[in-house]
Coordinates of C-alpha atoms and ligand atoms in Angstrom, one line a residue:
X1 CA -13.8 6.2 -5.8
X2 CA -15.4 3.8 -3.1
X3 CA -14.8 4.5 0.3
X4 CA -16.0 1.6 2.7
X5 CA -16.6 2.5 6.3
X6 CA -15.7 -0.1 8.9
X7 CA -16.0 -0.5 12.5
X8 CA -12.0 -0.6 13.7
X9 CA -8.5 -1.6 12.1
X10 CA -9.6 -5.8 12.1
X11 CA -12.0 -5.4 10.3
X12 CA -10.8 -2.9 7.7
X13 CA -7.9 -5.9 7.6
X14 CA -10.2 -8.3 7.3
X15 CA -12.0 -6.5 4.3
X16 CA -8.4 -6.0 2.4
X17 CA -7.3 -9.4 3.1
X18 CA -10.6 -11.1 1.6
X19 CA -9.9 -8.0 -1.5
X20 CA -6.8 -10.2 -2.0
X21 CA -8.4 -13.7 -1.4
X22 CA -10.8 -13.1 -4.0
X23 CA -8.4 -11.4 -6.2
X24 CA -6.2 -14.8 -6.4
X25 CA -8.8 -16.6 -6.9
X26 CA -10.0 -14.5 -10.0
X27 CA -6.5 -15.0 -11.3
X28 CA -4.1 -17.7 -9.6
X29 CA -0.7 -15.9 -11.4
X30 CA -2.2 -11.9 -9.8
X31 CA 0.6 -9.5 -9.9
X32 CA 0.1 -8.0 -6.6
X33 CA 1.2 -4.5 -5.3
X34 CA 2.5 -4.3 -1.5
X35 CA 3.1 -1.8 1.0
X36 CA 5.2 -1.9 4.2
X37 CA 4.6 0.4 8.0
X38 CA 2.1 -0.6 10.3
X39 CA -1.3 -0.7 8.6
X40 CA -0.8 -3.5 6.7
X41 CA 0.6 -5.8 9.3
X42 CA -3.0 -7.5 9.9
X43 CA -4.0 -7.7 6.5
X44 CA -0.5 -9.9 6.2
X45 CA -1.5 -11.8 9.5
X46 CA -5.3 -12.2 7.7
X47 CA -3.3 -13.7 4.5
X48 CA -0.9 -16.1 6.4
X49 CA -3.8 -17.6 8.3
X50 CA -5.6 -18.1 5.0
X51 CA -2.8 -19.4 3.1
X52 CA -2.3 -22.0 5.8
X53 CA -5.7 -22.9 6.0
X54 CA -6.1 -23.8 2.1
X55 CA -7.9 -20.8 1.1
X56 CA -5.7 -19.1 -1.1
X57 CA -2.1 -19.6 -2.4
X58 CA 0.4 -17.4 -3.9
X59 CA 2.5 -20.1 -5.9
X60 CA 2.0 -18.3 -8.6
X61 CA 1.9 -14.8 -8.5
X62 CA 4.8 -12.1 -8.0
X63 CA 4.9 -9.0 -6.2
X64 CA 6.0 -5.5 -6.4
X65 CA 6.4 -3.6 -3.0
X66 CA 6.2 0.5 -3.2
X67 CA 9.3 1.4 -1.9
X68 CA 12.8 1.2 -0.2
X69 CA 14.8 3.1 1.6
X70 CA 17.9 4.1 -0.1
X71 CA 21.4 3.1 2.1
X72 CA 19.5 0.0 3.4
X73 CA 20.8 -3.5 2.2
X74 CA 18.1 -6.1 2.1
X75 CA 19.5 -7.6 5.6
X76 CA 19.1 -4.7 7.2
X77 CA 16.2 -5.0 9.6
X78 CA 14.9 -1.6 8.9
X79 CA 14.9 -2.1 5.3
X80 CA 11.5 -2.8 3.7
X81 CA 12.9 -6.2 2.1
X82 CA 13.2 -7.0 5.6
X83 CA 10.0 -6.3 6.7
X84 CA 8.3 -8.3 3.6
X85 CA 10.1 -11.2 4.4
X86 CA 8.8 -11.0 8.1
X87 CA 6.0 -9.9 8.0
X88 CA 4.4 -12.3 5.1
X89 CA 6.7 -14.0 2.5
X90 CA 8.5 -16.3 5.2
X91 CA 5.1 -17.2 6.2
X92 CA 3.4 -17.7 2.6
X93 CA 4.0 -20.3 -0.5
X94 CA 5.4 -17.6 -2.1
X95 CA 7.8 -18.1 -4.4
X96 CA 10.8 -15.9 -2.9
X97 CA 12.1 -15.0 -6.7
X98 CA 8.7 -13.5 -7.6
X99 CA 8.8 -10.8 -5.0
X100 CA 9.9 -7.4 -5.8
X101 CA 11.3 -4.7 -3.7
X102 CA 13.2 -1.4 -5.2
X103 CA 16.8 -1.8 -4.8
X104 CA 18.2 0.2 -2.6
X105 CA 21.7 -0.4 -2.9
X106 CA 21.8 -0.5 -6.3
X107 CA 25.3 1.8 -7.3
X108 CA 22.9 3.9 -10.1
X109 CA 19.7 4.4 -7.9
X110 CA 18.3 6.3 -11.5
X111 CA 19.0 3.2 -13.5
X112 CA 17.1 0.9 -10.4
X113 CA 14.2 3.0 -11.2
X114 CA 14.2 2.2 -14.3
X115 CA 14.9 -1.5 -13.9
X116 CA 11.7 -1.5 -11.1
X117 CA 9.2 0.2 -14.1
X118 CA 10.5 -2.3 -17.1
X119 CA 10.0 -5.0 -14.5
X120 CA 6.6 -4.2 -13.6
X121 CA 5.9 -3.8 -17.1
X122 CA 7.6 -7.3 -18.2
X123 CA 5.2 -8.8 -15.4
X124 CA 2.0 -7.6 -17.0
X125 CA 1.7 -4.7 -14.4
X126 CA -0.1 -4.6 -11.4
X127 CA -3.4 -6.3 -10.5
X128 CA -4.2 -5.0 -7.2
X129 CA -2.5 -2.5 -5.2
X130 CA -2.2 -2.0 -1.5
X131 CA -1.5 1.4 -0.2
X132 CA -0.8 3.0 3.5
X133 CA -1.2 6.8 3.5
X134 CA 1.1 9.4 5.4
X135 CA -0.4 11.9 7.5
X136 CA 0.5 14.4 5.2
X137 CA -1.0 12.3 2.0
X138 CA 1.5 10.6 0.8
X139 CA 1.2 6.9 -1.1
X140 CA 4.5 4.6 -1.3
X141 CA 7.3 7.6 -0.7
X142 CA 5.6 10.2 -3.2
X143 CA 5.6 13.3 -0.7
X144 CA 3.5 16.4 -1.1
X145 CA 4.7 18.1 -4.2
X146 CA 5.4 14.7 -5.9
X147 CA 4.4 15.0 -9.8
X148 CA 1.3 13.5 -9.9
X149 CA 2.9 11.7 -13.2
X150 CA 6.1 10.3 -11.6
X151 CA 7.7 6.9 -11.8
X152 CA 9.6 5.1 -9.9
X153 CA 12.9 7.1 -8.9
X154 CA 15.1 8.5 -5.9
X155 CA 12.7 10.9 -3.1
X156 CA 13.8 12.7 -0.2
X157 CA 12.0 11.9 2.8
X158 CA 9.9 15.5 4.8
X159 CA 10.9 15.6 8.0
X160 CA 6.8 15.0 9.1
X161 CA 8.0 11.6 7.3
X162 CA 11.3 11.0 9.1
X163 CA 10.0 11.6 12.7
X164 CA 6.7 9.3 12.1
X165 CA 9.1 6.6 11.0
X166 CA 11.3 7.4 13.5
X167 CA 9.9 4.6 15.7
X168 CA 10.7 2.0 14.0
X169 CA 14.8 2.8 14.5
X170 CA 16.4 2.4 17.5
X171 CA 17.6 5.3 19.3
X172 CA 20.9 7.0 17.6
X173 CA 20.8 4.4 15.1
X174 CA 21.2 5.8 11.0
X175 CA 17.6 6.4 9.5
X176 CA 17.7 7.2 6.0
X177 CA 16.4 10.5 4.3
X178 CA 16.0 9.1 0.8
X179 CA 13.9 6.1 -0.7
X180 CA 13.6 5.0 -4.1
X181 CA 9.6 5.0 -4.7
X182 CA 7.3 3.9 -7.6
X183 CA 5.7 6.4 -8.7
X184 CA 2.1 8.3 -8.5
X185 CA 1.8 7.7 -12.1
X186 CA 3.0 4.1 -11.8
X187 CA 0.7 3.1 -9.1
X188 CA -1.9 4.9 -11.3
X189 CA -1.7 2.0 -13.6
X190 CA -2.5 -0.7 -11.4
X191 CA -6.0 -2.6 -12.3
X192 CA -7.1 -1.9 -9.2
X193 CA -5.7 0.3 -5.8
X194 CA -6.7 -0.6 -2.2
X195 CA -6.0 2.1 0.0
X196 CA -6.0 1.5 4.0
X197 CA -6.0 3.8 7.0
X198 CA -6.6 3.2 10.2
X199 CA -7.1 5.9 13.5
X200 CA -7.8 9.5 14.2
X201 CA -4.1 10.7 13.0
X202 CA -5.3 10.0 9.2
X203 CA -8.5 11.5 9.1
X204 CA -7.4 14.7 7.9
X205 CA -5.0 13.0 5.2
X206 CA -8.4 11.0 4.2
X207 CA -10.6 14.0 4.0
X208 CA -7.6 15.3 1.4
X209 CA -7.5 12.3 -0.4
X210 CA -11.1 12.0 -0.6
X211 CA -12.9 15.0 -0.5
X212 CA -10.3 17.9 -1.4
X213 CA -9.2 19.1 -5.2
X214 CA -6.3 17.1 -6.7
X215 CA -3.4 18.4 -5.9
X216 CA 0.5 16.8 -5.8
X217 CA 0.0 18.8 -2.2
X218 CA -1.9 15.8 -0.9
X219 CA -0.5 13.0 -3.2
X220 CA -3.4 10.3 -2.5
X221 CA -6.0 12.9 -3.9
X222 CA -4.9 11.5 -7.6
X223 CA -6.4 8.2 -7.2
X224 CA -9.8 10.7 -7.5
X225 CA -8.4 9.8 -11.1
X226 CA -8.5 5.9 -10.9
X227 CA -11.5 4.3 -12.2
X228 CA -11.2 1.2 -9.7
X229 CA -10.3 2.7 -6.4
X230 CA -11.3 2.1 -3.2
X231 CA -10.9 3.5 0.2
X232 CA -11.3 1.1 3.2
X233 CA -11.1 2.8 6.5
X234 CA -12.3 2.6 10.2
X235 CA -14.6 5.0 12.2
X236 CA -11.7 6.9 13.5
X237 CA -10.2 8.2 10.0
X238 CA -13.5 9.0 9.0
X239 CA -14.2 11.4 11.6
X240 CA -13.7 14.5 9.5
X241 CA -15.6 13.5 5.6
X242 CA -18.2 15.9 4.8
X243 CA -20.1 13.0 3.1
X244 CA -19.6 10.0 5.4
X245 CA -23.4 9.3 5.6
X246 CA -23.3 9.7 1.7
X247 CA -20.8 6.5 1.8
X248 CA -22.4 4.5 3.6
X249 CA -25.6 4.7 2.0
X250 CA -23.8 3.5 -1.4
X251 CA -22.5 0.9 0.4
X252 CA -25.7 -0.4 2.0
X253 CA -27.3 -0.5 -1.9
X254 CA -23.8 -2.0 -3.3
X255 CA -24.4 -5.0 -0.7
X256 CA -27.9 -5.2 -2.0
X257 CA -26.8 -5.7 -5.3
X258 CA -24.6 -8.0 -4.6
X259 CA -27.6 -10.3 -2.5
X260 CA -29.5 -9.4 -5.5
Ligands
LIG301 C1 4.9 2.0 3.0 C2 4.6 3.3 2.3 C3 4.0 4.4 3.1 C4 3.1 4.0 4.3 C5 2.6 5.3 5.0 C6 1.8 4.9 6.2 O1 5.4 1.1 2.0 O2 4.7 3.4 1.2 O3 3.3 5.3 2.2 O4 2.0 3.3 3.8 O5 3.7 6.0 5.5 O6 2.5 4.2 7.1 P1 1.8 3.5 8.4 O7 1.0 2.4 7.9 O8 3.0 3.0 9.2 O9 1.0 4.6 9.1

């Protein structure tokens, strides 16, 4: 597990967006995993700058996003197809066919699960995947007590979950308790899992993730498991790692080696 130490939220976006830069570059048709709330925002403003300024292009690769909300039809502004399209694929030269989102109005939400996996599976799986975390440790919709083996499938929503999302929905208006989810043991197959957090309200969700035992209690902690994952934060979500100066230090001889 890497964990790279930045000063504030640009730059952590700036380090995930050039994660992704290099990525395509590596390999024009990348399958790429996405994530939706507000950490990733200015990774997608970093990309959309960069795609209009020649340095990268998505032509040819597809997507997967993490996760729906179950009830929501795509033109629903609070669902997550929504968001994608906002937030980057109606800026990008993406082809709109490639992206992926769970189905959340699919009449057999077990059967969309399933359709989501053998999708990812028929694409080649995932290259490179971006993650948010919850404050309580969660990656995609995978809450604490998630199997640390699950796939993509229906999840109910904790209620720490529903009132931190609760600002994106207008007052009174219908905010779903269910989400259809890949799962922990899907996104443990991607190549490669970029995970971003950003101020003081993660720290103790990173510490978890980082530092604690695995556990489905603190979902994140399984990428502990992944043999190319890494952990880009700022100062303020790093305020409570045992081993922060530890991190840093590998960093400092990684950069080396790559000057070397
Ligand atoms: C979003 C997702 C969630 C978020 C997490 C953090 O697709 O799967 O796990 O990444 O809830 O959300 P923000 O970034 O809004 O703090």
């Amino acid at each position: 597990m890497r964990v790279v130490i930045l000063k504030d939220a640009q730059a952590v976006a700036h380090y995930g967006a050039q994660l992704f830069v290099k990525q395509i570059a590596q390999k024009p048709a990348s399958v790429l995993g996405l994530a939706t709330g507000s950490t990733p925002v200015n990774l997608y403003k970093e990309l959309i700058k960069a795609n209009k300024a020649g340095q990268v292009s998505f032509k040819q690769t597809t997507s997967f996003n993490l996760d729906e909300y179950l009830g929501l039809a795509a033109s629903h502004n609070q669902s997550y197809r929504y968001f994608m399209n906002e937030q980057l694929f109606n800026h990008i030269d993406i082809n709109i066919k490639n992206t992926h989102v769970p189905n959340g109005m699919h009449p057999n939400p077990k059967q969309a699960g399933s359709d989501y996996e053998q999708a990812i599976t028929h694409a080649g799986g995932i290259d490179l995947q971006l993650l948010g975390i919850g404050r309580n440790g969660h990656i995609g919709f995978n809450e604490p007590s998630s199997s640390l083996a699950s796939r993509t499938r229906v999840k109910t929503l904790t209620q720490a979950t529903i009132d931190d999302n609760a600002r994106f929905f207008a007052e009174n208006e219908y905010q779903p308790e269910l989400s259809i989810t890949m799962g922990i043991g899907t996104i443990m197959e991607s190549k490669q899992v970029l995970l971003l957090a950003t101020g003081e309200s993660k720290a103790d969700a990173i510490a978890a993730t980082v530092e604690g035992p695995i556990s489905a209690m603190c979902p994140a902690s399984a990428l502990q498991m992944h043999q190319d994952a890494i952990i880009v934060i700022d100062e303020a979500a790093a305020t409570k790692l045992t081993n922060k100066d530890f991190y840093q230090f590998i960093e400092k001889q990684q950069r080396k080696l790559e000057t070397d």
